[in-house]
Amino acid sequence: TRDVSRVLVPRAPDAGVARYIDIVLLYGDKQTLASWKLGMEAVDAAAKKAHGRAFTALSKDQQIGLVEQMARNESAPENEMQRLFAALKPLTIEAFYLSAAGRKSLGYEGNTAVASFPGCTHPEHHT
């Protein structure tokens, strides 16, 4: 049977998150790019150490296990993998909610023209 939740809830690929991150990194400064490169190399090294294969060649469960390791010290990263996660997570969230799929998931109906803007209508806010 098909997983209906995947149809109803947009995911990062539906929102073009990878493309967004690629563009951000394309125009990123050298220090940011170097940091991401170190993080990606650390992820692959950890994958090879634990499973004998690069991260992209791992099973979904093995990838999830490594991502869980990356997320362990999100607020105070201690290694390159954790630093990568600390940079990747907010950028992923930003990319998702800036996309049409992300805005739609929130029920956002903005970006429309209005004929007038009446301002605040609460009498207690008027002095």
Short mmCIF file of N, CA and C in Angstrom, two decimals:
data_model
loop_
_atom_site.label_atom_id
_atom_site.label_comp_id
_atom_site.label_asym_id
_atom_site.label_seq_id
_atom_site.Cartn_x
_atom_site.Cartn_y
_atom_site.Cartn_z
N THR A 1 0.84 -1.19 0.00
CA THR A 1 0.00 0.00 0.00
C THR A 1 0.88 1.25 0.00
N ARG A 2 0.31 2.31 -0.45
CA ARG A 2 1.03 3.57 -0.54
C ARG A 2 0.91 4.36 0.75
N ASP A 3 1.99 5.02 1.16
CA ASP A 3 1.99 5.83 2.37
C ASP A 3 1.30 7.16 2.07
N VAL A 4 0.07 7.31 2.55
CA VAL A 4 -0.73 8.50 2.26
C VAL A 4 -0.12 9.76 2.84
N SER A 5 0.59 9.66 3.97
CA SER A 5 1.17 10.85 4.60
C SER A 5 2.14 11.55 3.66
N ARG A 6 2.81 10.79 2.80
CA ARG A 6 3.76 11.40 1.86
C ARG A 6 3.02 12.23 0.81
N VAL A 7 1.77 11.89 0.55
CA VAL A 7 1.00 12.63 -0.44
C VAL A 7 0.47 13.92 0.16
N LEU A 8 0.07 13.88 1.42
CA LEU A 8 -0.58 15.02 2.05
C LEU A 8 0.40 16.05 2.61
N VAL A 9 1.55 15.61 3.07
CA VAL A 9 2.51 16.50 3.70
C VAL A 9 3.71 16.67 2.78
N PRO A 10 3.98 17.90 2.33
CA PRO A 10 5.14 18.09 1.47
C PRO A 10 6.43 17.80 2.23
N ARG A 11 7.42 17.28 1.51
CA ARG A 11 8.71 16.96 2.10
C ARG A 11 9.76 17.88 1.50
N ALA A 12 10.96 17.83 2.05
CA ALA A 12 12.05 18.68 1.57
C ALA A 12 12.26 18.57 0.07
N PRO A 13 12.25 17.35 -0.52
CA PRO A 13 12.42 17.29 -1.98
C PRO A 13 11.30 18.00 -2.75
N ASP A 14 10.08 17.94 -2.21
CA ASP A 14 8.94 18.60 -2.85
C ASP A 14 9.13 20.12 -2.86
N ALA A 15 9.85 20.61 -1.88
CA ALA A 15 10.04 22.05 -1.71
C ALA A 15 11.32 22.56 -2.37
N GLY A 16 12.10 21.67 -2.95
CA GLY A 16 13.34 22.10 -3.60
C GLY A 16 14.42 22.52 -2.62
N VAL A 17 14.44 21.91 -1.44
CA VAL A 17 15.39 22.29 -0.39
C VAL A 17 16.84 22.10 -0.85
N ALA A 18 17.14 20.98 -1.48
CA ALA A 18 18.52 20.73 -1.91
C ALA A 18 18.98 21.79 -2.90
N ARG A 19 18.12 22.17 -3.82
CA ARG A 19 18.49 23.20 -4.81
C ARG A 19 18.74 24.53 -4.11
N TYR A 20 17.90 24.88 -3.16
CA TYR A 20 18.06 26.12 -2.41
C TYR A 20 19.42 26.13 -1.70
N ILE A 21 19.73 25.03 -1.02
CA ILE A 21 21.01 24.95 -0.30
C ILE A 21 22.18 25.03 -1.28
N ASP A 22 22.05 24.36 -2.42
CA ASP A 22 23.10 24.44 -3.44
C ASP A 22 23.34 25.89 -3.87
N ILE A 23 22.26 26.64 -4.06
CA ILE A 23 22.39 28.04 -4.49
C ILE A 23 23.02 28.89 -3.39
N VAL A 24 22.59 28.69 -2.16
CA VAL A 24 23.17 29.43 -1.03
C VAL A 24 24.67 29.16 -0.95
N LEU A 25 25.05 27.90 -1.09
CA LEU A 25 26.47 27.55 -1.01
C LEU A 25 27.24 28.04 -2.23
N LEU A 26 26.60 28.05 -3.39
CA LEU A 26 27.25 28.55 -4.59
C LEU A 26 27.72 29.99 -4.40
N TYR A 27 26.91 30.77 -3.71
CA TYR A 27 27.24 32.18 -3.49
C TYR A 27 27.82 32.43 -2.09
N GLY A 28 28.09 31.37 -1.36
CA GLY A 28 28.63 31.50 0.00
C GLY A 28 30.08 31.93 0.00
N ASP A 29 30.51 32.43 1.14
CA ASP A 29 31.91 32.84 1.28
C ASP A 29 32.80 31.62 1.43
N LYS A 30 34.09 31.80 1.25
CA LYS A 30 35.04 30.68 1.27
C LYS A 30 35.06 29.95 2.60
N GLN A 31 34.92 30.68 3.69
CA GLN A 31 34.94 30.06 5.02
C GLN A 31 33.74 29.13 5.20
N THR A 32 32.57 29.57 4.76
CA THR A 32 31.37 28.73 4.86
C THR A 32 31.53 27.48 4.01
N LEU A 33 32.02 27.65 2.80
CA LEU A 33 32.20 26.51 1.91
C LEU A 33 33.20 25.52 2.49
N ALA A 34 34.28 26.01 3.05
CA ALA A 34 35.29 25.14 3.66
C ALA A 34 34.70 24.37 4.84
N SER A 35 33.88 25.03 5.64
CA SER A 35 33.24 24.40 6.78
C SER A 35 32.30 23.28 6.33
N TRP A 36 31.50 23.54 5.32
CA TRP A 36 30.58 22.53 4.80
C TRP A 36 31.36 21.35 4.23
N LYS A 37 32.45 21.64 3.53
CA LYS A 37 33.27 20.56 2.94
C LYS A 37 33.85 19.67 4.05
N LEU A 38 34.35 20.29 5.11
CA LEU A 38 34.87 19.51 6.23
C LEU A 38 33.77 18.65 6.86
N GLY A 39 32.59 19.23 7.00
CA GLY A 39 31.46 18.50 7.58
C GLY A 39 31.06 17.32 6.73
N MET A 40 30.97 17.52 5.42
CA MET A 40 30.60 16.44 4.51
C MET A 40 31.65 15.33 4.51
N GLU A 41 32.91 15.73 4.55
CA GLU A 41 33.98 14.73 4.61
C GLU A 41 33.91 13.94 5.91
N ALA A 42 33.57 14.62 7.01
CA ALA A 42 33.44 13.94 8.31
C ALA A 42 32.27 12.95 8.30
N VAL A 43 31.18 13.33 7.66
CA VAL A 43 30.02 12.43 7.56
C VAL A 43 30.41 11.18 6.78
N ASP A 44 31.06 11.35 5.64
CA ASP A 44 31.46 10.19 4.84
C ASP A 44 32.48 9.33 5.59
N ALA A 45 33.41 9.97 6.31
CA ALA A 45 34.39 9.21 7.09
C ALA A 45 33.70 8.38 8.17
N ALA A 46 32.70 8.96 8.83
CA ALA A 46 31.97 8.24 9.87
C ALA A 46 31.17 7.08 9.26
N ALA A 47 30.59 7.31 8.10
CA ALA A 47 29.83 6.26 7.41
C ALA A 47 30.75 5.10 7.03
N LYS A 48 31.91 5.45 6.50
CA LYS A 48 32.86 4.41 6.09
C LYS A 48 33.41 3.65 7.29
N LYS A 49 33.65 4.36 8.38
CA LYS A 49 34.16 3.71 9.59
C LYS A 49 33.11 2.74 10.17
N ALA A 50 31.87 3.19 10.21
CA ALA A 50 30.81 2.39 10.83
C ALA A 50 30.27 1.30 9.90
N HIS A 51 30.23 1.58 8.58
CA HIS A 51 29.52 0.67 7.68
C HIS A 51 30.31 0.28 6.43
N GLY A 52 31.50 0.85 6.27
CA GLY A 52 32.33 0.49 5.12
C GLY A 52 31.91 1.11 3.79
N ARG A 53 30.97 2.07 3.85
CA ARG A 53 30.49 2.71 2.62
C ARG A 53 30.25 4.20 2.86
N ALA A 54 30.24 4.96 1.77
CA ALA A 54 29.93 6.39 1.85
C ALA A 54 28.49 6.58 2.32
N PHE A 55 28.20 7.74 2.87
CA PHE A 55 26.87 8.03 3.40
C PHE A 55 25.77 7.77 2.38
N THR A 56 25.95 8.23 1.14
CA THR A 56 24.90 8.07 0.13
C THR A 56 24.66 6.61 -0.24
N ALA A 57 25.59 5.72 0.07
CA ALA A 57 25.43 4.30 -0.25
C ALA A 57 24.82 3.50 0.91
N LEU A 58 24.57 4.15 2.03
CA LEU A 58 24.01 3.47 3.20
C LEU A 58 22.51 3.26 3.05
N SER A 59 21.99 2.34 3.84
CA SER A 59 20.54 2.15 3.89
C SER A 59 19.93 3.37 4.59
N LYS A 60 18.63 3.52 4.43
CA LYS A 60 17.93 4.64 5.06
C LYS A 60 18.13 4.61 6.58
N ASP A 61 18.02 3.43 7.18
CA ASP A 61 18.20 3.32 8.64
C ASP A 61 19.61 3.69 9.07
N GLN A 62 20.62 3.29 8.29
CA GLN A 62 22.00 3.65 8.61
C GLN A 62 22.21 5.16 8.48
N GLN A 63 21.62 5.76 7.45
CA GLN A 63 21.72 7.21 7.29
C GLN A 63 21.06 7.93 8.46
N ILE A 64 19.91 7.46 8.86
CA ILE A 64 19.21 8.08 9.99
C ILE A 64 20.07 7.98 11.25
N GLY A 65 20.71 6.85 11.45
CA GLY A 65 21.59 6.68 12.62
C GLY A 65 22.72 7.70 12.63
N LEU A 66 23.31 7.95 11.47
CA LEU A 66 24.39 8.95 11.42
C LEU A 66 23.85 10.36 11.62
N VAL A 67 22.69 10.65 11.07
CA VAL A 67 22.10 11.98 11.27
C VAL A 67 21.76 12.17 12.75
N GLU A 68 21.33 11.13 13.42
CA GLU A 68 21.08 11.22 14.86
C GLU A 68 22.37 11.55 15.61
N GLN A 69 23.48 10.96 15.19
CA GLN A 69 24.77 11.30 15.80
C GLN A 69 25.12 12.76 15.53
N MET A 70 24.84 13.22 14.32
CA MET A 70 25.13 14.61 13.96
C MET A 70 24.34 15.59 14.82
N ALA A 71 23.12 15.21 15.19
CA ALA A 71 22.21 16.11 15.91
C ALA A 71 22.39 16.08 17.42
N ARG A 72 23.25 15.22 17.93
CA ARG A 72 23.36 15.04 19.38
C ARG A 72 23.67 16.30 20.16
N ASN A 73 24.55 17.12 19.67
CA ASN A 73 24.95 18.33 20.40
C ASN A 73 24.66 19.57 19.56
N GLU A 74 23.44 19.66 19.13
CA GLU A 74 23.05 20.73 18.21
C GLU A 74 23.37 22.13 18.75
N SER A 75 23.15 22.36 20.01
CA SER A 75 23.38 23.69 20.56
C SER A 75 24.85 23.97 20.87
N ALA A 76 25.65 22.92 20.99
CA ALA A 76 27.09 23.09 21.25
C ALA A 76 27.86 22.00 20.52
N PRO A 77 27.94 22.10 19.18
CA PRO A 77 28.59 21.05 18.40
C PRO A 77 30.04 20.83 18.82
N GLU A 78 30.43 19.55 18.84
CA GLU A 78 31.77 19.19 19.29
C GLU A 78 32.67 18.69 18.17
N ASN A 79 32.12 18.42 16.99
CA ASN A 79 32.94 17.92 15.89
C ASN A 79 32.38 18.44 14.56
N GLU A 80 33.07 18.12 13.48
CA GLU A 80 32.67 18.65 12.17
C GLU A 80 31.29 18.18 11.73
N MET A 81 30.95 16.92 12.04
CA MET A 81 29.61 16.42 11.68
C MET A 81 28.53 17.22 12.41
N GLN A 82 28.76 17.47 13.67
CA GLN A 82 27.77 18.21 14.45
C GLN A 82 27.69 19.67 14.02
N ARG A 83 28.84 20.25 13.65
CA ARG A 83 28.83 21.62 13.15
C ARG A 83 28.07 21.71 11.83
N LEU A 84 28.24 20.69 10.99
CA LEU A 84 27.49 20.65 9.73
C LEU A 84 25.99 20.61 10.01
N PHE A 85 25.59 19.75 10.94
CA PHE A 85 24.16 19.66 11.27
C PHE A 85 23.63 21.00 11.79
N ALA A 86 24.41 21.66 12.63
CA ALA A 86 23.99 22.95 13.19
C ALA A 86 23.80 24.00 12.09
N ALA A 87 24.52 23.88 10.99
CA ALA A 87 24.36 24.80 9.86
C ALA A 87 23.26 24.32 8.92
N LEU A 88 23.16 23.02 8.75
CA LEU A 88 22.22 22.43 7.80
C LEU A 88 20.77 22.55 8.25
N LYS A 89 20.50 22.33 9.51
CA LYS A 89 19.12 22.32 9.99
C LYS A 89 18.41 23.65 9.77
N PRO A 90 18.96 24.79 10.22
CA PRO A 90 18.22 26.04 10.01
C PRO A 90 18.10 26.40 8.52
N LEU A 91 19.09 26.06 7.73
CA LEU A 91 19.02 26.34 6.30
C LEU A 91 17.94 25.49 5.63
N THR A 92 17.79 24.25 6.09
CA THR A 92 16.75 23.37 5.56
C THR A 92 15.37 23.92 5.91
N ILE A 93 15.20 24.35 7.14
CA ILE A 93 13.92 24.92 7.58
C ILE A 93 13.61 26.19 6.78
N GLU A 94 14.60 27.05 6.64
CA GLU A 94 14.43 28.28 5.87
C GLU A 94 14.01 27.96 4.44
N ALA A 95 14.72 27.04 3.81
CA ALA A 95 14.42 26.68 2.42
C ALA A 95 13.00 26.14 2.29
N PHE A 96 12.62 25.27 3.22
CA PHE A 96 11.29 24.66 3.14
C PHE A 96 10.19 25.71 3.26
N TYR A 97 10.28 26.57 4.27
CA TYR A 97 9.18 27.50 4.49
C TYR A 97 9.21 28.71 3.56
N LEU A 98 10.28 28.92 2.83
CA LEU A 98 10.29 29.93 1.78
C LEU A 98 9.71 29.40 0.48
N SER A 99 9.58 28.09 0.37
CA SER A 99 9.06 27.47 -0.85
C SER A 99 7.54 27.53 -0.88
N ALA A 100 6.98 27.37 -2.07
CA ALA A 100 5.52 27.32 -2.21
C ALA A 100 4.95 26.16 -1.43
N ALA A 101 5.61 24.99 -1.46
CA ALA A 101 5.13 23.82 -0.73
C ALA A 101 5.13 24.08 0.78
N GLY A 102 6.17 24.73 1.28
CA GLY A 102 6.25 25.03 2.71
C GLY A 102 5.19 26.02 3.14
N ARG A 103 5.01 27.08 2.36
CA ARG A 103 3.98 28.07 2.69
C ARG A 103 2.60 27.43 2.65
N LYS A 104 2.37 26.58 1.65
CA LYS A 104 1.08 25.91 1.53
C LYS A 104 0.83 25.02 2.74
N SER A 105 1.87 24.34 3.24
CA SER A 105 1.70 23.46 4.39
C SER A 105 1.25 24.21 5.63
N LEU A 106 1.54 25.51 5.69
CA LEU A 106 1.13 26.35 6.81
C LEU A 106 -0.23 27.01 6.59
N GLY A 107 -0.77 26.85 5.38
CA GLY A 107 -2.02 27.51 5.05
C GLY A 107 -1.84 28.98 4.74
N TYR A 108 -0.61 29.37 4.42
CA TYR A 108 -0.30 30.77 4.14
C TYR A 108 -1.02 31.22 2.88
N GLU A 109 -1.71 32.34 2.95
CA GLU A 109 -2.44 32.86 1.81
C GLU A 109 -2.00 34.28 1.46
N GLY A 110 -0.80 34.64 1.83
CA GLY A 110 -0.29 35.98 1.57
C GLY A 110 0.07 36.20 0.12
N ASN A 111 0.88 37.20 -0.10
CA ASN A 111 1.30 37.57 -1.45
C ASN A 111 0.12 37.90 -2.35
N THR A 112 -0.88 38.54 -1.76
CA THR A 112 -2.02 38.98 -2.55
C THR A 112 -2.20 40.48 -2.34
N ALA A 113 -2.74 41.11 -3.35
CA ALA A 113 -3.00 42.55 -3.26
C ALA A 113 -4.29 42.79 -2.48
N VAL A 114 -4.31 43.85 -1.70
CA VAL A 114 -5.52 44.23 -0.97
C VAL A 114 -5.94 45.62 -1.41
N ALA A 115 -7.24 45.83 -1.45
CA ALA A 115 -7.76 47.12 -1.90
C ALA A 115 -7.53 48.23 -0.88
N SER A 116 -7.55 47.86 0.40
CA SER A 116 -7.31 48.87 1.44
C SER A 116 -6.68 48.20 2.65
N PHE A 117 -6.08 49.03 3.51
CA PHE A 117 -5.50 48.52 4.74
C PHE A 117 -6.05 49.38 5.87
N PRO A 118 -7.06 48.86 6.57
CA PRO A 118 -7.74 49.68 7.58
C PRO A 118 -6.93 49.95 8.83
N GLY A 119 -5.86 49.22 9.04
CA GLY A 119 -5.08 49.39 10.26
C GLY A 119 -5.72 48.64 11.41
N CYS A 120 -5.25 48.92 12.60
CA CYS A 120 -5.73 48.23 13.77
C CYS A 120 -7.17 48.65 14.09
N THR A 121 -8.03 47.67 14.33
CA THR A 121 -9.43 47.96 14.64
C THR A 121 -9.77 47.74 16.11
N HIS A 122 -8.75 47.53 16.95
CA HIS A 122 -9.00 47.33 18.39
C HIS A 122 -8.97 48.68 19.09
N PRO A 123 -10.11 49.09 19.67
CA PRO A 123 -10.17 50.40 20.32
C PRO A 123 -9.15 50.59 21.43
N GLU A 124 -8.80 49.49 22.13
CA GLU A 124 -7.84 49.61 23.24
C GLU A 124 -6.42 49.96 22.75
N HIS A 125 -6.17 49.83 21.48
CA HIS A 125 -4.85 50.15 20.94
C HIS A 125 -4.77 51.61 20.43
N HIS A 126 -5.88 52.31 20.50
CA HIS A 126 -5.91 53.71 20.05
C HIS A 126 -5.88 54.63 21.28
N THR A 127 -5.01 55.61 21.23
CA THR A 127 -4.95 56.54 22.35
C THR A 127 -5.38 57.92 21.93
#
